[in-house]
Coordinates of C-alpha atoms and ligand atoms in Angstrom, one line a residue:
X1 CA 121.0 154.0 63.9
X2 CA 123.9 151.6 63.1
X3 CA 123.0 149.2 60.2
X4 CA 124.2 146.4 62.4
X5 CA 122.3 147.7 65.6
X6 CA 119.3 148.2 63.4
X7 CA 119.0 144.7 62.5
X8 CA 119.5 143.8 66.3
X9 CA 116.3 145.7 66.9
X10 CA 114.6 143.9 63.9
X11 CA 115.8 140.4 65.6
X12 CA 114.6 141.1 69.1
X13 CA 111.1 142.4 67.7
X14 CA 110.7 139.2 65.3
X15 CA 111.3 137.2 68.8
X16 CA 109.2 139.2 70.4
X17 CA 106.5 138.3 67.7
X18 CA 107.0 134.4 68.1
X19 CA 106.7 134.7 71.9
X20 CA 103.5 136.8 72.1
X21 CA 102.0 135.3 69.1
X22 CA 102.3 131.3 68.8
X23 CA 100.1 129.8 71.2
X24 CA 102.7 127.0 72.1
X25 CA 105.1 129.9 73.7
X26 CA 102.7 131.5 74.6
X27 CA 100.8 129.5 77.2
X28 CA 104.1 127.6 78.2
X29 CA 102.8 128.2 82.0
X30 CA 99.7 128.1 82.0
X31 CA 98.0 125.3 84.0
X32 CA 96.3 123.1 82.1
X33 CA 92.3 122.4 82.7
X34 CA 90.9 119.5 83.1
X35 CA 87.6 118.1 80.6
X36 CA 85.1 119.0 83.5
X37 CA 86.9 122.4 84.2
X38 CA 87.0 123.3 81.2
X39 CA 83.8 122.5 79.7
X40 CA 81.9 124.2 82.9
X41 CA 81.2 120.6 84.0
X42 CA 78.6 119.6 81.4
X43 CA 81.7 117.1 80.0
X44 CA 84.0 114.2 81.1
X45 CA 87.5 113.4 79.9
X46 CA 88.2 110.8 77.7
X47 CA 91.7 108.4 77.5
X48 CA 93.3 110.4 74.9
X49 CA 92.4 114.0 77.3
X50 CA 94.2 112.3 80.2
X51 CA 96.8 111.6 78.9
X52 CA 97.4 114.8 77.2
X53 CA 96.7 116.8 80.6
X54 CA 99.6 114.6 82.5
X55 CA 102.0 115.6 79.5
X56 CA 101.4 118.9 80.6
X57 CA 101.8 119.1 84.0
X58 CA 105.5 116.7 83.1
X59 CA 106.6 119.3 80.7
X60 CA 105.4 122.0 83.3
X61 CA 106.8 120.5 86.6
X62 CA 109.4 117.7 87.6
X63 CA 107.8 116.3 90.4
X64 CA 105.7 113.8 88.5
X65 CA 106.5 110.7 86.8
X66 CA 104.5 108.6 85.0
X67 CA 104.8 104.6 85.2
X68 CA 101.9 102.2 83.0
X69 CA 99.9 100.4 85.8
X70 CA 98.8 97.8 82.8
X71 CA 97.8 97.5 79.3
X72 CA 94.4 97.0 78.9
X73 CA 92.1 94.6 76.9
X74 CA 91.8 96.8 74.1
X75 CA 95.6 98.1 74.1
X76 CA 95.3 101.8 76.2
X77 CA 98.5 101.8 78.4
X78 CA 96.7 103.0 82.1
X79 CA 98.6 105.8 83.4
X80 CA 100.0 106.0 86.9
X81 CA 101.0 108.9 88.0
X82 CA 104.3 109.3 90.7
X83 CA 104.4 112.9 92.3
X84 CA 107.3 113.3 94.8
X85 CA 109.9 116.1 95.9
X86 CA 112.6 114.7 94.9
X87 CA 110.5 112.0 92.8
X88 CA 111.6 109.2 93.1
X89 CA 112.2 106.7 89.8
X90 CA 111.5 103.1 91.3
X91 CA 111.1 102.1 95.2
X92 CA 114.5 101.7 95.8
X93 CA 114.9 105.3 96.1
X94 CA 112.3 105.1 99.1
X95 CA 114.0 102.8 101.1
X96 CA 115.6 104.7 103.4
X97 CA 113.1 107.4 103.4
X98 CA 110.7 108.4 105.8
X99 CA 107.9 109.5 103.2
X100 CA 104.6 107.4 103.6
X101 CA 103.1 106.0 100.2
X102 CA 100.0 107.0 99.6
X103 CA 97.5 105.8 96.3
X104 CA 94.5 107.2 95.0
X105 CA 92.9 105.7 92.2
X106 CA 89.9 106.5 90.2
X107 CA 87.5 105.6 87.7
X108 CA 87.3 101.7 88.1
X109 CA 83.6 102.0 87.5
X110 CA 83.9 104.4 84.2
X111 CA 80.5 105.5 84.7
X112 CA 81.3 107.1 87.8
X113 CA 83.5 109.9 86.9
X114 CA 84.5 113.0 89.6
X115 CA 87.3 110.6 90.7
X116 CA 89.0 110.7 87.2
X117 CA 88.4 114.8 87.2
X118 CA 89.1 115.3 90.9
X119 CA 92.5 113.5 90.9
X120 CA 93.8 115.1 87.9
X121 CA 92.9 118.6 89.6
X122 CA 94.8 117.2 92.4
X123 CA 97.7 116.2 91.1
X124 CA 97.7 119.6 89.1
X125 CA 97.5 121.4 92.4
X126 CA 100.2 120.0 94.1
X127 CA 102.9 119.8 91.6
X128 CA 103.1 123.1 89.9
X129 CA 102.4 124.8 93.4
X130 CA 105.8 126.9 93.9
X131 CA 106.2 125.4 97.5
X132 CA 104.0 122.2 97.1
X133 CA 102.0 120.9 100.3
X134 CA 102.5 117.0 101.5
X135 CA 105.3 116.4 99.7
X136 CA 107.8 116.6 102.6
X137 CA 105.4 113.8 104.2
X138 CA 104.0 111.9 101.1
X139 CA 104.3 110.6 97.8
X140 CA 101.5 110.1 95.9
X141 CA 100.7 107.6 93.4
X142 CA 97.2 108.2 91.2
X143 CA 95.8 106.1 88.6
X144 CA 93.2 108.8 87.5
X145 CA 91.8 106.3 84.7
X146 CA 92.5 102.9 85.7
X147 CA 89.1 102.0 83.7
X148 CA 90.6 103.1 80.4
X149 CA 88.2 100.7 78.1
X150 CA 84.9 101.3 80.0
X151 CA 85.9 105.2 79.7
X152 CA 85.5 105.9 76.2
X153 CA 82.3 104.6 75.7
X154 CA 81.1 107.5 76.7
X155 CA 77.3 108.1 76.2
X156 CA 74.5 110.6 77.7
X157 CA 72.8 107.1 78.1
X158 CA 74.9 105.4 80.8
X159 CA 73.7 106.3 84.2
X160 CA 71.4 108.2 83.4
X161 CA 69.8 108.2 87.4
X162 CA 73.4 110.0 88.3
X163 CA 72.9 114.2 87.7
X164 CA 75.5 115.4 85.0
X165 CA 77.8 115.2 83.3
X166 CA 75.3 116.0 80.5
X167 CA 77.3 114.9 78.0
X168 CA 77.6 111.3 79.2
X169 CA 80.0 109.2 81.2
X170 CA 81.5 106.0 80.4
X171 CA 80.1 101.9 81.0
X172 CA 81.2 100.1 84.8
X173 CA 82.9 97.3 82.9
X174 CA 86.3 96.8 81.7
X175 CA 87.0 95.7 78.2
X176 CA 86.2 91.6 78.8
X177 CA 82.8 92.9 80.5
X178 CA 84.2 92.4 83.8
X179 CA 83.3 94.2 87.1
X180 CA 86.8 95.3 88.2
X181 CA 85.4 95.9 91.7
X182 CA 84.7 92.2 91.7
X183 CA 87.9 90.7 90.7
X184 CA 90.1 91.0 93.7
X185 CA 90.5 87.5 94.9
X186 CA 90.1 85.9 90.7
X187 CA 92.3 88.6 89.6
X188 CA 91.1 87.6 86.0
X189 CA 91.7 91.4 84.2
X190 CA 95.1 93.3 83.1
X191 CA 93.8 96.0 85.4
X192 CA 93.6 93.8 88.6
X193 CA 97.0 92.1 88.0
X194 CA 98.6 95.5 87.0
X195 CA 97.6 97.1 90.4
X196 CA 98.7 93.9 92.5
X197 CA 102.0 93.7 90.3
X198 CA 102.7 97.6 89.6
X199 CA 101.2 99.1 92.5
X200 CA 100.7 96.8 95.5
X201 CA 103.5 94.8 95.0
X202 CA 106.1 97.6 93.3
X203 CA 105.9 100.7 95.8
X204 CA 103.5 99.2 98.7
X205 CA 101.5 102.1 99.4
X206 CA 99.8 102.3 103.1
X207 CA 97.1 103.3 102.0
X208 CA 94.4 102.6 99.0
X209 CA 91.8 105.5 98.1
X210 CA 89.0 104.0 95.9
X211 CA 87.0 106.5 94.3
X212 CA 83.2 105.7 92.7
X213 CA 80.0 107.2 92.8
X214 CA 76.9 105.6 94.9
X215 CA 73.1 106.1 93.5
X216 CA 71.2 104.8 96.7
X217 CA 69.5 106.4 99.6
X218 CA 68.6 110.2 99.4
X219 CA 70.6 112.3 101.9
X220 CA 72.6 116.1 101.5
X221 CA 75.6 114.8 102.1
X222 CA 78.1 114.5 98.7
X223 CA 80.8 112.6 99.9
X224 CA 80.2 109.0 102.1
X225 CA 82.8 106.6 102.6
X226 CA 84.1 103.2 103.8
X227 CA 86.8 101.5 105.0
X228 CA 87.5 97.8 105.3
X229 CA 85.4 95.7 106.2
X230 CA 86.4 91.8 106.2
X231 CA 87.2 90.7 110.0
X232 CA 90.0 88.5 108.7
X233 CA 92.0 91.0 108.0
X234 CA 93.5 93.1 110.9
X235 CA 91.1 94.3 113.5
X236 CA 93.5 97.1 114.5
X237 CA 93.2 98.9 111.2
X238 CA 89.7 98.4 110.9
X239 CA 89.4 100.1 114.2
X240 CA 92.2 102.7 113.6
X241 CA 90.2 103.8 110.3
X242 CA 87.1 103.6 111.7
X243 CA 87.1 104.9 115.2
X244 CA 90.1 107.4 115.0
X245 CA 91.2 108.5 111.1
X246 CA 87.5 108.5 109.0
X247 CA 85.9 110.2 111.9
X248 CA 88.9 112.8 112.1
X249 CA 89.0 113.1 107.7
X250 CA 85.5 114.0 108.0
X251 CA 86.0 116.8 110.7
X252 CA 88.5 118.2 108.3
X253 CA 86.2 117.8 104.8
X254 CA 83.4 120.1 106.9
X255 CA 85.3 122.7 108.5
X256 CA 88.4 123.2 106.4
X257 CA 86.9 122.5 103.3
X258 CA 83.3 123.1 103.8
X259 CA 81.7 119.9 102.4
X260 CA 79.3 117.3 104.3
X261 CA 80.2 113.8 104.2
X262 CA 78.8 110.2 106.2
X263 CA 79.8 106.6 106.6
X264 CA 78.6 105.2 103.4
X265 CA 75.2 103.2 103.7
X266 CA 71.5 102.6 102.5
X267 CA 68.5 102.5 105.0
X268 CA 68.0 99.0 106.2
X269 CA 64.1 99.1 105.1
X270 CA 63.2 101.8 103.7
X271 CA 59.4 101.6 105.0
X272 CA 61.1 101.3 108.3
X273 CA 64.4 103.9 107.9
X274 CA 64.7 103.5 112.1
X275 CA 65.7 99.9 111.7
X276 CA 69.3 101.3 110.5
X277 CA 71.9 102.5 108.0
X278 CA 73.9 99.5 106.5
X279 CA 77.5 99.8 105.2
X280 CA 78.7 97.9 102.5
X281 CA 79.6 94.1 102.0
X282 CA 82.6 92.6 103.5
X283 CA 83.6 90.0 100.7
X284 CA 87.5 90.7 99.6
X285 CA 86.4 90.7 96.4
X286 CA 86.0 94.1 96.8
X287 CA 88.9 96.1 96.3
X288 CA 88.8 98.0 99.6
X289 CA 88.1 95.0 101.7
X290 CA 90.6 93.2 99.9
X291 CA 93.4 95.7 100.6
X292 CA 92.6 94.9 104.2
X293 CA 93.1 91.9 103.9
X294 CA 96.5 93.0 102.8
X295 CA 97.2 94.8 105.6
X296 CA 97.1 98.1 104.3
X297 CA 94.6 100.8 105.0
X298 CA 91.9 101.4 102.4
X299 CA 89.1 104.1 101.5
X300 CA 86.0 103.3 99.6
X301 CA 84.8 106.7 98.7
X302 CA 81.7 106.9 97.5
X303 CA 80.1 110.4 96.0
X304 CA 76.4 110.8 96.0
X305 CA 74.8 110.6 92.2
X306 CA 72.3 112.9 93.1
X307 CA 74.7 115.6 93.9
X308 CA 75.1 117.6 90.6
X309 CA 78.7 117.1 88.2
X310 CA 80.5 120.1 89.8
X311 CA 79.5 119.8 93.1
X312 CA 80.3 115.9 93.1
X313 CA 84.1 116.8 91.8
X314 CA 84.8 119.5 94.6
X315 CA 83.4 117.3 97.0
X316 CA 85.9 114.3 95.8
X317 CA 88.0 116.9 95.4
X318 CA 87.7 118.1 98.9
X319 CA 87.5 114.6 100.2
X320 CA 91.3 113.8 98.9
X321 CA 92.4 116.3 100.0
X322 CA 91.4 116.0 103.5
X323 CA 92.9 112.8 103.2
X324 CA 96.5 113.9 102.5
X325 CA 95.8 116.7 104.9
X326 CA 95.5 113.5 107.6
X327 CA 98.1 110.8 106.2
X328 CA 101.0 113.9 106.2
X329 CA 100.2 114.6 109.6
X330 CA 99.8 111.4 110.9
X331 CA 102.1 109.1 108.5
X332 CA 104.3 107.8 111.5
X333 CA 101.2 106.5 113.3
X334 CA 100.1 104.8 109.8
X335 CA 103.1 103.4 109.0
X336 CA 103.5 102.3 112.6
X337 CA 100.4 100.5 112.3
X338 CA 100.9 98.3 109.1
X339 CA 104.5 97.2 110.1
X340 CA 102.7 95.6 113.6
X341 CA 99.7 94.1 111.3
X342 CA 102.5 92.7 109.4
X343 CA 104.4 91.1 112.4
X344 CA 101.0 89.9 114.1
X345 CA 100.1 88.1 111.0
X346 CA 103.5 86.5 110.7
X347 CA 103.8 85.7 114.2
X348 CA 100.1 83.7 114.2
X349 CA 101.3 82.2 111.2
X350 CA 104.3 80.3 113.1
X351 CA 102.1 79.9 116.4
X352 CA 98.9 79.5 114.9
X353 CA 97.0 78.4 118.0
X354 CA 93.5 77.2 119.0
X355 CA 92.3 81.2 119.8
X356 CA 93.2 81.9 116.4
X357 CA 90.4 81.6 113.5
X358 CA 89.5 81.9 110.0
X359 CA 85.9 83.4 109.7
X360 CA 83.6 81.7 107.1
X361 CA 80.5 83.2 107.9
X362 CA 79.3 87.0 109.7
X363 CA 76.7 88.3 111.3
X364 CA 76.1 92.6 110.8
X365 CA 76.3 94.2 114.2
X366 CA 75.5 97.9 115.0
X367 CA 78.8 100.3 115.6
X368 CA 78.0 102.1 119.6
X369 CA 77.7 105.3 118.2
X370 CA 74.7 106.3 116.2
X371 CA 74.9 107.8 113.1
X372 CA 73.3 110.9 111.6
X373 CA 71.7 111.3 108.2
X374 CA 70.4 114.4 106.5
X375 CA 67.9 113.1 104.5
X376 CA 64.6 114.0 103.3
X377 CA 60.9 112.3 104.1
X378 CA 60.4 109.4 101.2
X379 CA 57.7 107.9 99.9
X380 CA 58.0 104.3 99.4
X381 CA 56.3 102.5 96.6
X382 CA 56.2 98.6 97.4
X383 CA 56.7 96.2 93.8
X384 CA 55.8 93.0 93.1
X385 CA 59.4 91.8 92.6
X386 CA 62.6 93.3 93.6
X387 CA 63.3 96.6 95.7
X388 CA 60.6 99.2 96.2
X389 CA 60.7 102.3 94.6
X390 CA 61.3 105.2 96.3
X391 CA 60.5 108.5 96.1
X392 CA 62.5 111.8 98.0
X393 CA 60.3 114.5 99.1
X394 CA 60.8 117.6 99.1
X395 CA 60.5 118.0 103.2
X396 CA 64.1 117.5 104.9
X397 CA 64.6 115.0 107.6
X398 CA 66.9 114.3 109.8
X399 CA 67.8 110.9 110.5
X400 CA 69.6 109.4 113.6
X401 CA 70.2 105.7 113.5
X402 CA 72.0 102.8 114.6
X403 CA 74.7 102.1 111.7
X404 CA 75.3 98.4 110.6
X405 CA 79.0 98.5 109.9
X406 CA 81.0 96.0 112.3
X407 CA 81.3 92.3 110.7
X408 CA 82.3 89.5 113.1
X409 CA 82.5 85.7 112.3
X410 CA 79.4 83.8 112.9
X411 CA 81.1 80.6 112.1
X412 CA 85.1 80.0 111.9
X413 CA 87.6 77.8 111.6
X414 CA 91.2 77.3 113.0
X415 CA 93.8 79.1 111.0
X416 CA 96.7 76.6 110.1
X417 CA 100.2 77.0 109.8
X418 CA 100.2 76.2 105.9
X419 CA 98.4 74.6 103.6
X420 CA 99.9 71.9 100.8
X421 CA 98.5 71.3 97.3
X422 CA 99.4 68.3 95.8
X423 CA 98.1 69.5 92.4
X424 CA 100.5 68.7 89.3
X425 CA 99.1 72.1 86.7
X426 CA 100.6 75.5 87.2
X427 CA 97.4 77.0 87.2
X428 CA 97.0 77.8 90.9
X429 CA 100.6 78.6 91.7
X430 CA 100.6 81.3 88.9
X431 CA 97.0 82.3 90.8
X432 CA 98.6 82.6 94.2
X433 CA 101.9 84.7 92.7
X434 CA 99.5 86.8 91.2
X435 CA 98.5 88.2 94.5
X436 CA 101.8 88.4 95.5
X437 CA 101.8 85.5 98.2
X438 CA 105.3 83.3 99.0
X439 CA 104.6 80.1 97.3
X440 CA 107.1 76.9 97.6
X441 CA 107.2 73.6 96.4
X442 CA 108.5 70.3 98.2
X443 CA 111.9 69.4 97.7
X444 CA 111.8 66.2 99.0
X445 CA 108.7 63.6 99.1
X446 CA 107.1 63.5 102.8
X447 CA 104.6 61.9 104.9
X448 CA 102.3 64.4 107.3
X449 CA 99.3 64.6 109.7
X450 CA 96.7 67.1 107.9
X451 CA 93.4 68.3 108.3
X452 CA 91.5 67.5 105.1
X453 CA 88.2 68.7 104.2
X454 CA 85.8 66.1 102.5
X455 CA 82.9 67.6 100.5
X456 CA 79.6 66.4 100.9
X457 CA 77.8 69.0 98.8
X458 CA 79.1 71.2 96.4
X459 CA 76.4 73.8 94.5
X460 CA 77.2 76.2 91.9
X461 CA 74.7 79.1 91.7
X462 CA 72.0 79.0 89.4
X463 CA 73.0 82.9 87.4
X464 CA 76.2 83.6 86.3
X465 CA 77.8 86.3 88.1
X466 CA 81.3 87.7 86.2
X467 CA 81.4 84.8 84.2
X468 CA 81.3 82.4 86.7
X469 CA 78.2 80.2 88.7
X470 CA 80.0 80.5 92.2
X471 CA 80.0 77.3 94.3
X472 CA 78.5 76.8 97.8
X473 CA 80.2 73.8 99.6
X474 CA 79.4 72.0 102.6
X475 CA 81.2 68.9 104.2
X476 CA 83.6 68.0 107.2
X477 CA 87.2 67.6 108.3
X478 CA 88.9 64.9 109.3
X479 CA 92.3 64.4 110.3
X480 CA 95.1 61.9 108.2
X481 CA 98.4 61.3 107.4
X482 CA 99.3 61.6 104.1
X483 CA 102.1 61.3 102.1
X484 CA 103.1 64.7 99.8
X485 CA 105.5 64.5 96.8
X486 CA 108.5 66.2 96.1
X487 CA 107.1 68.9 93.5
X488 CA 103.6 69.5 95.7
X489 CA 103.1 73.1 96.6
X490 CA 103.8 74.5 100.0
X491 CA 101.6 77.9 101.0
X492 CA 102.9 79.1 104.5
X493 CA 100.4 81.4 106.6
X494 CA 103.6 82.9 108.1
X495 CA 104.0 85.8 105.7
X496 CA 102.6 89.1 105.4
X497 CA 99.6 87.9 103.5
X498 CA 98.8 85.4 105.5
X499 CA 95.3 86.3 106.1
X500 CA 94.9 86.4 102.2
X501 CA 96.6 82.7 101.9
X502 CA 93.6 81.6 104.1
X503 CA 90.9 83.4 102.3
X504 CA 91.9 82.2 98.9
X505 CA 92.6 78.6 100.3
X506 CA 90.2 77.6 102.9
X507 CA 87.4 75.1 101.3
X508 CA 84.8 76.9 103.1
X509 CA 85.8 80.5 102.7
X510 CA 83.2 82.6 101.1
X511 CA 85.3 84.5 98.3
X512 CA 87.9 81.9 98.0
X513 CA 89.4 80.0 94.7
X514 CA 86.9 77.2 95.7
X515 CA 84.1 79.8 95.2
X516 CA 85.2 80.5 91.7
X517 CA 85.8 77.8 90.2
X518 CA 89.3 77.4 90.5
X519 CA 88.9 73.8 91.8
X520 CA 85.8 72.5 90.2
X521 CA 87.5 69.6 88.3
X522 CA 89.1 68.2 91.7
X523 CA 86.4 68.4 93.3
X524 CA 83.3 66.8 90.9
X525 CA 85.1 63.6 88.7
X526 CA 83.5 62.6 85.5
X527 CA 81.3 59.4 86.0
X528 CA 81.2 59.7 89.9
X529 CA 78.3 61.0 91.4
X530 CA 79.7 62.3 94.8
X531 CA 82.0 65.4 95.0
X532 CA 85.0 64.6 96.2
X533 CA 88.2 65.6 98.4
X534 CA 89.3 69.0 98.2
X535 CA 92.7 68.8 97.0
X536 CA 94.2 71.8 99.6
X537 CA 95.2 70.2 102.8
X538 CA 95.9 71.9 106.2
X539 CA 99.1 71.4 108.2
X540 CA 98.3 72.9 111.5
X541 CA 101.9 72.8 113.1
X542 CA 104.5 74.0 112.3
X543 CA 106.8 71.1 110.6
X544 CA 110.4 71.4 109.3
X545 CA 110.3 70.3 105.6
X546 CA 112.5 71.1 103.0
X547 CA 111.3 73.2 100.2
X548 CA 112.6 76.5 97.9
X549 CA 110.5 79.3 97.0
X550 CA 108.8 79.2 93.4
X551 CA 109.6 82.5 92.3
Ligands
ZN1 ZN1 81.3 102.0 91.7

C-alpha cells in the first residue's frame, strides 16, 4: 500500500470512529421521546424538556416553526409551535391558501398533563413522517405548555385523586395565582393576551382544541368532550359541532383508533343518576365558550383522571388525532361555516332588529337524544356541607340518560347597533383592543337618543373568586337623548366580534366587564349612597357619526 493511500484508509476509519462513536452523530435521526415516553409514563415533562424536544424535531425536520405565544409571569417564553408543508413564516403566506388553521393547545391547567405529552407526540408524528398526513389540508398550530409557571411546580402532591403520573404533575394556576380557564372575558394574564394577540388575532385558527383532565363522575370512557356552549354566540356552530362533527370525531376515536369517548358531564344527582348527565357551564369565561363567542369552533377536551398516565395520553392522543382526521376532510365545510357566522353577525350588527337578542340569563334543557354512560353502581355518602361523597363499585353499569347540554336565554335583551362610552381613562379601550374588537372614538361632539341602563342595586359577592368579588346588578332602562363628546368611545356591534362587544358591554350580562369590576367606580360614587348610571350607553339604530378607529 501507497503511503498516501495508506493514510486515506487511516482518515476514512478515524471518520468512521466519530460517526459510530459520538452520540451527537450518532443519533442524528433518531426521534426524540417525550418525558412520559420515555420514562414508561411514571413522569411528566417539565419547561426546560419541552423545549429541548421541539429543538429536536426543528433540527430533525423543516416543517415546524416555532413562534413565543407570550412571556410569562415568571419570564419562561411559551412555545408555539407552526407545522406546515411548506410552513409558512407569518399569515400572510396563508392568504391565498386553501389550508384550514387548526390549534391545539395544552396544559392550561398544569396539573392536568396528557395534553402537554400527547401534543408533543403529535407534532413528532406528523413532521418527521416521510410523507406527513394533514398537511395538504391543515396547518397546525400547538402550544403544548401554555401553563409554563404552573408546570414546574411539579410535585407527587398535586392532584393526587388523578392516577399517575407517579412522579407528580404540576399546580392549575399561572404564575399571579390565576385560573387561566377563568380569564377570557378579564384577560388579566400574559398567557390570555398572548393567545388573543399571537394566536387568535395573528393566524385565526377555525378551530380551538382545549386539552385538560376532568376528576368527576366514574365511567370507562377516557376521553369526554365539549363544545361551545354560550347561546350568544352562533347557533349554527353550536349545532354543527354538536349534532354533525363531535358525534362523527367520536365514531372515528372508537373504530379507527380504538378508544371510548362521551359528551363531557357529571350525573345530575348522584342519589338520583336518572335525573341526567350535565355538560359544563356556558359563561365565556371559559376558554371554549369564549371562542364561540368568537365565531370560531372550539373543543373542550376533557380526559378522565381515573384512567391511568398512559392510557390518558393515548387516549388524548387518539382524540387529536381524530380531530385532524375530521377538520382535513371536512375543512371546506368548517371554513364555510365561520365566514357565514362572520357575515350573520355583521349583518345583525347593521340591522339589529326587535327579533334579535342579547341573552342575560339560561335555563339547561335536555339535547333529544339520550346519552349513554358506561359507568359502574356508586355508593353515595350524603355530608353535612358540600357535595356527597361517592364511592364507584366494583359492578359495571350502564347508564342511559337524558343529557343537559343545550343553553337558551331565559331572559334577553335587544341587541343594539353600538354602544358609546363617554369615559375619559384609557383603561377600557386598552380592555376592549385586548380582545381584538374595532374600537373608535368621536370625532366630533353629538347629541343622540340612547338606551341607558340605571342601577338600582349593585352586589358584589361575598368570596373572592380570581381576585375579584364579582357584582350582581339589577335596575332598568330608559330611553334619552344625550349629548356625547368628541373624544367618547364608539363600540359598533357590526364587526365580527360583535357578539363579544355585547357580552363584555351589556350592564346586565353575566360575564361582562360590569361583572368584574371594570366599572365599579362609575357605578358606586364616594359619599352617595345609591349606585348610579352605568356609564355604557346603547344606540339602537344605526346613526351616521363621524369617528376614526383607535388603533
Ligand atoms: Zn382543567
Amino acid at each position: 500500500m501507497k503511503k498516501g493511500k495508506k493514510y486515506f484508509f487511516t482518515f476514512l476509519g478515524f471518520i468512521g470512529f466519530l460517526i459510530f462513536s459520538l452520540p451527537g452523530l450518532s443519533s442524528v435521526n433518531k426521534p426524540p421521546l417525550t418525558v412520559a415516553e420515555s420514562s414508561h409514563f411514571t413522569e411528566t415533562s417539565m419547561y426546560a424538556d419541552v423545549i429541548s424536544f421541539i429543538k429536536e424535531l426543528q433540527r430533525q425536520s423543516p416543517l415546524i416553526k416555532v413562534e413565543t405565544l407570550c412571556m410569562s409571569t415568571e419570564g419562561r417564553a411559551v412555545p408555539l409551535l407552526i407545522i406546515g408543508k411548506p410552513c409558512p413564516s407569518s399569515p400572510l403566506d396563508l392568504r391565498f391558501d386553501k389550508r384550514a388553521i387548526i390549534y391545539i393547545q395544552a396544559n392550561i391547567h398544569a396539573g392536568e398533563v396528557e395534553g402537554k405529552e400527547a401534543s408533543l407526540m403529535l407534532a413528532r408524528d406528523i413532521v418527521l413522517k416521510e410523507s406527513p398526513s394533514y398537511l395538504d389540508d391543515l396547518v397546525i398550530l400547538i402550544s403544548p405548555i401554555f401553563n409554563a409557571d404552573g408546570n414546574d411546580k411539579i410535585s407527587p402532591s398535586n392532584r393526587r385523586n388523578q392516577v399517575g403520573p407517579a412522579k407528580g404533575v404540576g399546580v392549575r394556576y399561572n404564575g399571579q395565582n390565576l385560573d387561566l380557564n377563568r380569564d377570557s372575558m378579564k384577560i388579566e394574564s400574559p398567557e390570555l393576551k398572548g393567545l388573543v394577540r399571537n394566536v387568535l388575532m395573528r393566524w385565526d385558527p377555525l378551530l380551538l382544541v382545549d386539552c385538560h383532565t376532568t376528576n368527576g363522575s366514574y365511567h370507562e370512557e377516557s376521553v369526554t368532550y365539549s363544545w361551545p356552549l354560550n347561546p350568544n354566540g352562533d347557533t349554527d356552530i353550536i349545532e354543527y359541532m354538536r349534532d354533525r362533527m363531535m358525534p362523527s370525531i367520536g365514531k372515528i376515536l372508537k373504530e379507527k383508533y380504538n378508544t371510548l369517548s362521551i359528551p363531557y358531564g357529571n350525573f345530575m344527582d348522584f342519589e338520583q343518576p336518572e335525573k341526567g348527565w350535565k355538560s359544563a357551564d356556558p359563561l365565556p369565561r371559559f376558554l371554549t365558550n369564549y371562542i364561540g363567542l368568537r365565531n370560531r369552533l372550539a373543543i373542550l377536551n376533557e380526559n378522565y383522571a381515573y384512567s391511568d398516565y398512559r392510557t390518558r395520553v393515548y387516549g388524548c392522543y387518539h382524540f387529536l388525532l381524530s380531530i385532524l382526521d375530521y377538520c382535513a376532510l371536512h375543512k371546506d365545510e368548517i371554513i364555510a361555516l365561520t365566514i357565514e357566522a362572520d357575515r350573520k353577525t355583521i349583518e345583525k350588527g347593521i340591522h339589529a332588529s326587535e327579533k334579535d337578542k342579547f341573552g342575560i340569563e339560561f335555563e339547561r334543557k335536555s339535547l333529544q337524544d339520550k346519552i349513554t354512560i358506561r359507568g359502574w353502581e356508586m355508593e353515595v355518602i350524603p355530608r353535612a356541607q358540600g357535595w356527597p361523597r361517592v364511592k364507584k363499585k366494583d359492578r359495571k353499569k350502564t347508564y342511559i340518560l337524558p343529557y343537559l347540554a343545550d343553553y337558551a336565554p331565559k331572559r334577553a335583551v335587544p341587541f343594539p347597533h353600538a354602544y358609546l362610552i363617554p369615559l375619559a381613562e384609557s383603561a377600557l379601550a386598552e380592555k376592549l383592543l385586548e380582545h381584538g374588537l374595532i374600537v373608535d372614538r368621536l370625532t366630533d361632539s353629538v347629541s343622540l337618543e340612547v338606551e341607558t341602563f340605571r342601577v338600582n342595586e349593585l352586589k358584589a359577592s361575598e368570596r373572592v373568586f380570581q381576585g375579584h368579588r364579582l357584582n350582581s346588578v339589577s335596575g332598568e332602562y330608559f330611553i334619552e337623548k344625550k349629548e356625547f363628546s368628541k373624544g367618547n368611545l364608539f363600540v359598533s356591534t357590526a364587526q365580527p366580534l360583535g357578539n363579544l362587544v355585547a357580552y363584555l358591554l351589556e350592564p346586565e350580562s353575566d360575564d361582562g366587564l360590569l361583572v368584574w369590576n371594570f366599572f365599579d367606580r362609575y357605578l358606586v360614587h364616594q359619599w352617595r349612597r345609591q349606585p348610579q348610571i352605568y356609564p355604557v350607553y346603547k344606540l339602537m339604530k344605526p346613526v351616521n357619526l363621524a369617528r376614526e378607529r383607535i388603533q
